């Protein structure tokens, strides 16, 4: 889940950045869903109209994936046609498969792509990211729905819905709001990273008036209303905290997902939750806090240490300050992050090396999240002390966002200037130390007077082999001598079938992993605790300071 989360957020910052672009051509996406009458009986007709294209023969026209992780069969498309100023466009690729659509001739002028996407829930994937029918509704990330033009140009986008076939009360919704919407100029790829849903829904609040709204077409095994009311209150509070004059749209779409219940996928101004039997709505609060923070603070050019670092820093801090979680819940969140970081054997990886290893090793992938969050805590402590309590890191984050929203190009050098103005040379020094991989350690009182730092013993997260060297061809390499993996029987040369080293495993010290391999022709599986040597880890505990002085 986290993997997808990170993927789709790469473009989240573009939404805010789009507002400053020059007037751009208007591309139109028309969506006409059928009635959704059964889990395999529905379709969506899509028409994408793009003005002013000029694409040479053989060059990519559109991209529309047909596969998502764990889908048993590709998403078909039927009735595909593309026309341009010269009439029907002869497609070479595009009728099937994931390859970019290409034509045997130059394509120019207004280009119109039409196609139908039949929906069958049996094509369900693990993460909630394919087309799916729930009740009398469908939902999907734009990635599987909208053919994205590859011209490289920026477009304003009109999203138009024709839900007349879906019956009375039907509505079309995206992360950009309800019904027909027009979004400012920006790269068309952002349509891939927001949720689309159409049909008849239960909603919370029942009437969306901009801002927050949650929707579900099916019947979750729990009542989503309390969690969604919680989320809506937090969204409003965060809008004010981040000084938004208008609460931006945010849509949470709940879908059934028998393959991977409880998983969430963050999209632009939207969030998809897959529910199943046994889904714990409480467990979704941190991730909702995290993903909504991105709506305001994502500044993609600064890098993951910024966007993920401040999202983890704020994911429990803001719900706590808003009075929406208890002090104990907040402290548990702080300690979860600290535990993962201090028990991470890759914690000295320089930030500049993270991107290269991001998908290969969960330990490296979480560096910008965990180290980034602790870095913001360190900065906050420094700023609070230097200002005698008058200022905090919130002021600096808000400054950067205001400048970004105002259209300014934001660079790391500008962040260093802001730090220098606030803290003198100590500010940039703290930043450079974090970026270079030096240990990031908040002072005992950096989370406020109600918490103090303590040292505990914990075992480092140790998968038992080299995740990175194994990533490309799934052949186990670098087995760690004396590791739990070795003791369980895993060997170099085993071929991985499944090795579910999810990101959440790193802070869950009791969680065992089952690695499935083949050795020769023989299928084998090894279950072990992915933990290595004992080390000191920093945690925080509650002081005797009364609750009223905490937040
Ligand atoms: Zn994130």
XYZ file of C-alpha atoms and ligand atoms in Angstrom:
552
model
C 0.000 0.000 0.000
C 2.713 2.360 0.952
C 4.370 1.712 -2.363
C 1.331 2.921 -4.235
C 0.899 5.769 -1.870
C 4.317 7.074 -2.720
C 3.843 6.561 -6.445
C 0.719 8.573 -6.749
C 1.973 11.339 -4.537
C 4.830 12.112 -6.826
C 2.461 14.317 -8.761
C 0.458 15.710 -5.879
C 2.409 18.948 -5.818
C 1.473 19.721 -9.377
C -2.052 20.580 -8.419
C -1.012 23.532 -6.352
C 1.594 24.514 -8.915
C -0.880 24.465 -11.754
C -2.703 27.604 -10.683
C 0.120 29.877 -11.746
C 0.471 28.616 -15.355
C -0.428 30.721 -18.389
C -3.790 30.095 -20.080
C -3.525 26.679 -21.672
C -5.691 24.712 -24.127
C -8.740 22.993 -22.664
C -8.811 19.231 -22.795
C -12.128 17.525 -22.086
C -12.827 14.167 -20.465
C -16.436 13.003 -20.889
C -17.500 10.042 -18.771
C -20.715 8.162 -19.476
C -21.161 5.189 -17.127
C -23.853 2.594 -17.733
C -26.168 1.454 -14.960
C -24.141 -0.765 -12.627
C -26.417 -3.745 -12.114
C -24.131 -6.598 -10.982
C -20.454 -7.115 -10.059
C -19.668 -7.947 -13.672
C -22.324 -5.928 -15.457
C -21.384 -2.350 -16.126
C -19.141 -0.241 -18.285
C -17.930 3.308 -18.741
C -17.798 5.078 -22.100
C -14.949 7.570 -22.175
C -14.296 10.386 -24.648
C -11.053 12.315 -24.343
C -10.774 15.425 -26.531
C -7.380 17.093 -26.809
C -6.891 20.262 -28.892
C -3.780 21.183 -30.827
C -1.850 17.928 -30.759
C 0.923 17.314 -33.261
C 2.494 13.894 -32.913
C 4.751 12.255 -35.496
C 4.047 8.748 -36.816
C 5.125 6.100 -34.332
C 5.346 8.513 -31.405
C 3.216 8.048 -28.255
C -0.293 9.531 -28.475
C -1.960 8.300 -25.295
C -1.202 6.025 -22.366
C -3.861 3.924 -20.625
C -2.640 0.974 -18.510
C -4.570 -2.279 -18.506
C -2.905 -3.868 -15.498
C -2.579 -3.042 -11.807
C -0.739 -5.115 -9.176
C -2.255 -8.582 -8.665
C -4.933 -8.257 -11.340
C -5.561 -11.752 -12.714
C -6.347 -10.482 -16.209
C -5.969 -7.179 -18.060
C -8.698 -4.543 -18.219
C -10.184 -4.815 -21.729
C -11.204 -1.836 -23.809
C -13.663 -2.063 -26.672
C -15.007 0.243 -29.376
C -11.720 2.137 -29.468
C -11.432 4.898 -32.017
C -9.146 7.892 -32.403
C -9.799 10.736 -34.825
C -7.912 13.924 -35.668
C -8.121 16.766 -38.197
C -7.648 14.259 -41.016
C -10.264 11.772 -39.794
C -9.797 8.282 -38.436
C -6.356 7.686 -36.976
C -4.880 4.272 -37.891
C -3.560 2.890 -34.608
C -0.518 0.628 -34.623
C -0.593 0.002 -30.860
C -3.313 0.832 -28.350
C -6.046 -1.711 -29.062
C -4.741 -3.869 -26.229
C -1.940 -3.899 -23.697
C -0.042 -1.280 -21.774
C 2.120 0.110 -24.593
C 1.576 3.773 -25.515
C -0.901 4.207 -28.362
C 0.826 5.002 -31.653
C -0.310 5.686 -35.211
C 1.215 4.883 -38.582
C 0.793 8.526 -39.613
C 1.251 11.995 -38.149
C -1.628 12.945 -35.850
C -2.538 16.616 -35.532
C -5.216 19.114 -34.625
C -8.044 18.220 -32.269
C -7.672 14.576 -31.325
C -10.635 12.630 -29.976
C -10.180 9.228 -28.350
C -13.280 7.131 -27.626
C -13.450 3.778 -25.880
C -15.538 1.605 -23.587
C -14.233 -0.034 -20.411
C -16.304 -3.053 -19.327
C -16.102 -3.650 -15.568
C -15.836 -7.059 -13.916
C -15.002 -7.248 -10.206
C -13.338 -10.606 -10.832
C -10.444 -8.560 -12.224
C -9.909 -7.156 -8.724
C -6.373 -6.291 -7.680
C -4.776 -6.288 -4.245
C -4.671 -2.528 -3.774
C -7.941 -0.726 -4.486
C -6.755 0.653 -7.803
C -8.741 -0.975 -10.579
C -12.243 -0.422 -11.931
C -14.756 -1.820 -9.488
C -18.522 -1.957 -9.009
C -20.004 -1.523 -5.538
C -23.776 -1.457 -5.331
C -25.062 0.933 -7.986
C -21.710 2.699 -8.393
C -18.292 2.274 -9.934
C -14.959 3.717 -8.852
C -11.371 3.741 -10.044
C -8.253 5.858 -9.984
C -7.951 7.883 -13.178
C -4.955 5.773 -14.104
C -7.179 2.915 -15.285
C -9.875 5.185 -16.761
C -8.504 8.194 -18.648
C -6.216 7.896 -21.674
C -3.509 10.444 -20.916
C -2.208 12.466 -23.913
C 1.552 12.248 -24.327
C 2.077 15.565 -26.120
C 4.050 16.980 -23.198
C 1.806 20.061 -23.114
C -0.047 21.492 -20.126
C -3.846 21.595 -20.351
C -6.750 22.975 -18.468
C -9.096 20.045 -18.011
C -12.872 19.893 -18.111
C -14.248 16.755 -16.482
C -17.797 16.165 -17.694
C -20.207 13.503 -16.481
C -23.237 11.987 -18.150
C -24.741 9.797 -15.429
C -28.225 9.736 -16.985
C -28.049 5.947 -17.430
C -27.292 5.428 -13.732
C -30.723 6.410 -12.523
C -32.072 9.170 -10.302
C -29.728 10.469 -7.625
C -26.578 9.380 -9.447
C -23.570 11.676 -9.318
C -20.061 11.712 -10.768
C -17.230 12.593 -8.395
C -13.468 13.147 -8.533
C -10.893 14.530 -6.129
C -11.552 17.857 -7.817
C -15.165 17.913 -6.674
C -18.655 16.748 -7.557
C -20.118 16.735 -11.055
C -18.656 18.749 -13.918
C -15.500 20.573 -12.914
C -12.773 22.505 -14.688
C -9.276 22.346 -13.288
C -6.478 24.835 -13.970
C -3.606 24.223 -16.346
C -1.197 21.462 -15.521
C 0.193 18.197 -16.825
C -2.581 15.818 -17.969
C -0.919 12.983 -16.031
C -2.495 14.326 -12.825
C -5.806 12.849 -14.021
C -4.221 9.445 -13.483
C -3.716 10.151 -9.796
C -7.125 11.212 -8.596
C -10.135 9.017 -7.827
C -13.157 8.879 -10.123
C -16.469 7.454 -8.987
C -19.991 7.531 -10.380
C -23.375 6.233 -9.358
C -25.608 6.246 -6.322
C -23.777 6.531 -3.020
C -24.220 6.810 0.689
C -22.374 9.940 1.768
C -20.921 11.573 4.824
C -21.680 14.399 5.087
C -24.871 13.684 3.175
C -24.591 16.936 1.206
C -21.111 17.818 -0.032
C -20.567 21.554 -0.105
C -17.011 21.695 -1.373
C -14.444 20.519 1.110
C -14.660 17.053 2.522
C -16.990 14.280 1.506
C -16.837 10.506 1.828
C -18.781 8.165 -0.453
C -19.575 4.476 -0.570
C -21.718 2.551 -3.016
C -21.665 -0.806 -1.276
C -22.352 -1.900 2.272
C -19.216 -1.883 4.452
C -19.221 -4.315 7.421
C -18.770 -1.328 9.738
C -20.572 2.010 9.855
C -18.182 4.420 8.103
C -19.980 7.490 9.397
C -18.112 8.057 12.685
C -14.668 7.743 11.052
C -15.730 9.904 8.135
C -17.159 12.555 10.478
C -13.814 12.466 12.271
C -11.997 12.845 8.952
C -14.246 15.693 7.860
C -13.675 17.597 11.112
C -9.928 17.104 10.754
C -10.026 18.279 7.138
C -11.760 21.495 8.159
C -9.339 22.033 11.051
C -6.349 21.425 8.782
C -7.689 23.859 6.170
C -7.660 26.551 8.829
C -4.294 25.449 10.213
C -2.733 25.702 6.753
C -4.455 29.058 6.172
C -6.545 28.016 3.201
C -9.229 30.598 2.544
C -11.367 27.986 0.799
C -11.419 24.430 2.054
C -10.211 22.435 -0.971
C -12.208 19.424 -2.153
C -11.260 16.071 -0.653
C -13.048 12.832 -1.406
C -12.719 9.538 0.438
C -14.135 6.619 -1.522
C -14.785 3.354 0.306
C -14.762 0.239 -1.837
C -15.038 -3.431 -1.074
C -11.740 -5.232 -1.560
C -11.748 -8.922 -0.686
C -8.138 -9.270 -1.906
C -6.603 -6.755 0.482
C -9.087 -5.308 2.964
C -7.895 -2.406 5.092
C -5.573 -1.043 2.441
C -5.727 2.580 1.417
C -4.392 4.357 -1.621
C -3.735 8.077 -1.555
C -4.552 10.072 -4.636
C -4.642 13.754 -5.423
C -7.214 15.317 -3.072
C -8.758 11.904 -2.677
C -8.284 8.616 -0.917
C -9.508 5.122 -1.670
C -10.107 2.689 1.167
C -10.624 -0.998 0.494
C -12.785 -2.598 3.160
C -13.514 -6.218 3.931
C -14.533 -8.342 6.856
C -12.546 -7.283 9.904
C -11.408 -3.878 8.630
C -10.569 -1.659 11.623
C -11.602 1.900 10.815
C -9.500 3.239 13.750
C -6.341 2.019 12.034
C -7.016 4.372 9.132
C -6.714 7.584 11.173
C -2.947 8.052 10.873
C -2.937 7.449 7.152
C -5.873 9.824 6.645
C -4.003 12.486 8.667
C -0.901 11.820 6.597
C -2.537 11.934 3.199
C -4.626 15.015 3.904
C -1.480 16.848 5.033
C -0.103 16.282 1.531
C -3.032 18.242 0.103
C -1.522 21.409 1.592
C 2.184 20.836 2.107
C 3.376 18.869 -0.915
C 6.119 20.803 -2.695
C 7.456 18.132 -4.994
C 10.658 19.864 -6.182
C 11.943 19.871 -2.596
C 11.980 16.095 -2.486
C 10.576 13.364 -0.292
C 12.367 14.501 2.884
C 10.081 17.548 2.724
C 6.737 16.146 1.611
C 6.875 12.811 3.412
C 8.823 14.168 6.373
C 6.301 16.852 7.219
C 3.346 14.543 6.459
C 4.637 12.014 9.017
C 5.504 14.835 11.441
C 1.959 16.212 11.216
C -0.042 12.987 10.731
C -0.715 12.541 14.446
C 0.372 15.979 15.652
C -2.460 17.838 13.932
C -5.242 15.384 14.929
C -3.869 15.630 18.487
C -3.797 19.416 18.492
C -7.283 19.427 17.001
C -8.435 17.357 19.965
C -9.258 14.448 17.677
C -6.909 11.851 19.168
C -5.713 11.320 22.727
C -2.271 12.196 24.058
C -1.576 8.451 24.294
C -2.436 7.985 20.626
C -0.182 10.876 19.679
C 2.696 9.499 21.736
C 2.234 6.062 20.162
C 2.585 7.669 16.738
C 5.775 9.520 17.707
C 7.264 6.311 19.074
C 6.262 4.231 16.053
C 8.211 6.607 13.815
C 11.176 6.801 16.204
C 11.269 3.017 16.607
C 11.393 2.440 12.870
C 14.167 4.978 12.429
C 16.458 4.042 15.311
C 16.078 0.303 14.603
C 16.815 0.846 10.917
C 20.253 -0.352 9.838
C 20.062 1.886 6.749
C 19.441 5.071 8.737
C 22.724 6.626 7.616
C 21.811 6.432 3.920
C 22.361 9.931 2.504
C 19.127 11.439 1.198
C 20.667 11.745 -2.283
C 20.953 7.940 -2.462
C 17.388 7.210 -1.376
C 15.683 7.579 -4.760
C 17.923 4.990 -6.372
C 17.052 2.328 -3.780
C 13.529 3.476 -3.009
C 11.613 0.514 -4.430
C 14.172 -2.140 -3.533
C 14.422 -1.864 0.232
C 11.701 -0.885 2.690
C 14.383 0.381 5.086
C 15.656 2.920 2.567
C 12.166 3.746 1.359
C 11.069 4.860 4.817
C 14.079 7.126 5.374
C 12.461 10.302 4.012
C 9.341 9.506 6.069
C 10.897 8.691 9.435
C 14.100 10.690 9.284
C 12.165 13.566 7.743
C 9.611 13.556 10.587
C 12.335 13.530 13.252
C 14.142 16.316 11.384
C 11.033 18.523 11.568
C 10.831 17.747 15.288
C 14.489 18.771 15.729
C 13.926 21.999 13.805
C 10.816 22.723 15.821
C 12.758 22.361 19.072
C 15.481 24.686 17.819
C 12.986 27.298 16.657
C 10.908 27.171 19.847
C 14.043 27.628 21.976
C 15.562 30.361 19.782
C 12.321 32.342 19.754
C 11.484 31.868 23.416
C 8.380 29.920 22.430
C 6.959 32.535 20.109
C 7.609 30.627 16.898
C 7.612 27.040 15.689
C 8.430 25.026 12.581
C 4.776 25.558 11.575
C 5.639 29.163 10.732
C 8.386 28.058 8.351
C 6.260 25.376 6.695
C 3.461 27.902 6.183
C 5.925 30.426 4.748
C 7.133 27.926 2.165
C 3.610 26.911 1.217
C 2.403 30.483 0.825
C 5.311 31.189 -1.495
C 4.642 27.974 -3.434
C 0.927 28.754 -3.726
C 1.843 32.245 -4.865
C 3.625 30.766 -7.845
C 7.188 30.989 -6.655
C 9.608 28.296 -7.674
C 10.682 26.602 -4.467
C 14.146 25.114 -4.153
C 16.192 23.583 -1.376
C 18.363 26.733 -1.414
C 15.282 28.798 -0.555
C 14.472 26.499 2.354
C 18.057 26.980 3.566
C 17.566 30.748 3.384
C 14.426 30.468 5.505
C 16.288 28.301 8.025
C 19.202 30.736 8.124
C 16.911 33.698 8.711
C 15.270 31.839 11.603
C 18.231 30.084 13.212
C 21.434 31.522 11.764
C 23.963 29.039 10.397
C 22.714 26.386 12.831
C 19.612 25.997 10.632
C 21.363 25.050 7.376
C 23.809 22.928 9.407
C 20.937 20.862 10.830
C 19.552 20.430 7.339
C 22.852 19.343 5.799
C 23.480 16.877 8.617
C 20.103 15.235 7.949
C 20.674 15.129 4.196
C 24.103 13.563 4.591
C 22.773 10.715 6.735
C 23.950 11.801 10.177
C 21.784 10.643 13.070
C 18.736 12.846 13.586
C 17.898 13.042 17.290
C 15.326 15.399 18.781
C 16.197 16.752 22.231
C 14.341 15.271 25.164
C 11.811 18.110 25.300
C 11.341 18.645 21.576
C 7.836 17.150 21.623
C 6.837 19.523 24.364
C 6.855 19.456 28.173
C 4.616 16.400 28.424
C 7.142 14.012 26.898
C 10.741 13.083 27.646
C 13.254 10.995 25.793
C 14.262 7.572 27.078
C 16.492 4.801 25.769
C 15.054 1.361 25.180
C 16.503 -1.795 23.710
C 15.128 -3.191 20.491
C 16.262 -5.524 17.745
C 17.020 -3.971 14.359
C 14.815 -4.871 11.410
C 16.766 -7.553 9.540
C 15.186 -9.314 6.540
C 18.189 -11.635 6.554
C 19.343 -11.118 2.986
C 20.203 -8.253 0.666
C 16.835 -6.884 -0.459
C 18.418 -4.660 -3.048
C 20.638 -7.287 -4.663
C 17.624 -9.622 -4.735
C 15.155 -7.086 -6.112
C 15.848 -7.283 -9.836
C 15.629 -11.032 -10.528
C 14.241 -12.258 -7.181
C 17.171 -14.573 -6.498
C 18.220 -14.456 -2.851
C 21.674 -12.935 -2.389
C 23.686 -11.718 0.554
C 22.165 -14.103 3.108
C 23.192 -12.746 6.505
C 25.201 -15.282 8.513
C 23.625 -15.941 11.890
C 20.331 -14.302 10.884
C 16.858 -15.583 11.672
C 16.388 -16.090 7.924
C 19.387 -18.406 7.788
C 18.251 -20.252 10.898
C 14.830 -20.740 9.292
C 16.480 -22.348 6.265
C 16.563 -19.626 3.602
C 19.604 -19.907 1.315
C 21.400 -17.821 -1.280
C 20.121 -18.798 -4.727
C 16.537 -19.467 -3.590
C 14.055 -17.898 -5.971
C 11.551 -15.614 -4.215
C 7.883 -16.260 -4.911
C 6.584 -14.020 -2.115
C 8.472 -11.949 0.457
C 5.960 -9.565 2.020
C 8.362 -7.094 3.645
C 5.810 -4.323 3.928
C 6.730 -0.986 5.429
C 4.523 -1.518 8.486
C 6.596 -4.576 9.419
C 9.466 -2.349 10.500
C 7.811 -0.976 13.624
C 5.970 -4.168 14.536
C 8.632 -6.051 16.471
C 6.591 -9.202 16.994
C 5.544 -9.655 13.383
C 6.923 -12.737 11.664
C 7.317 -12.979 7.914
C 6.723 -15.956 5.661
C 9.037 -15.976 2.664
C 7.977 -18.346 -0.107
C 10.647 -19.538 -2.527
C 11.430 -22.232 -5.014
C 14.708 -24.116 -4.735
C 15.224 -25.981 -7.957
C 11.689 -27.227 -8.636
C 10.795 -27.479 -4.990
C 8.483 -24.915 -3.404
C 9.553 -24.026 0.136
C 8.405 -21.508 2.705
C 10.242 -20.095 5.695
C 8.604 -18.265 8.576
C 10.815 -16.202 10.847
C 11.078 -13.024 12.894
C 12.923 -10.496 10.700
C 15.015 -9.089 13.536
C 18.742 -8.842 14.143
C 21.026 -7.434 16.812
C 19.845 -5.548 19.886
C 20.499 -1.807 19.785
C 19.587 1.291 21.765
C 16.548 3.066 20.364
C 15.154 6.401 21.471
C 11.566 6.600 22.552
C 9.508 9.214 24.357
C 7.402 8.748 27.474
C 4.836 10.828 29.258
C 6.083 13.211 31.989
C 4.042 14.250 35.022
C 3.132 17.578 33.414
C -0.665 17.836 33.442
C -2.603 17.187 30.257
C -3.818 20.793 30.085
C -0.240 21.975 29.353
C 0.518 19.397 26.656
C -0.881 20.566 23.331
Zn 2.977 10.430 2.012
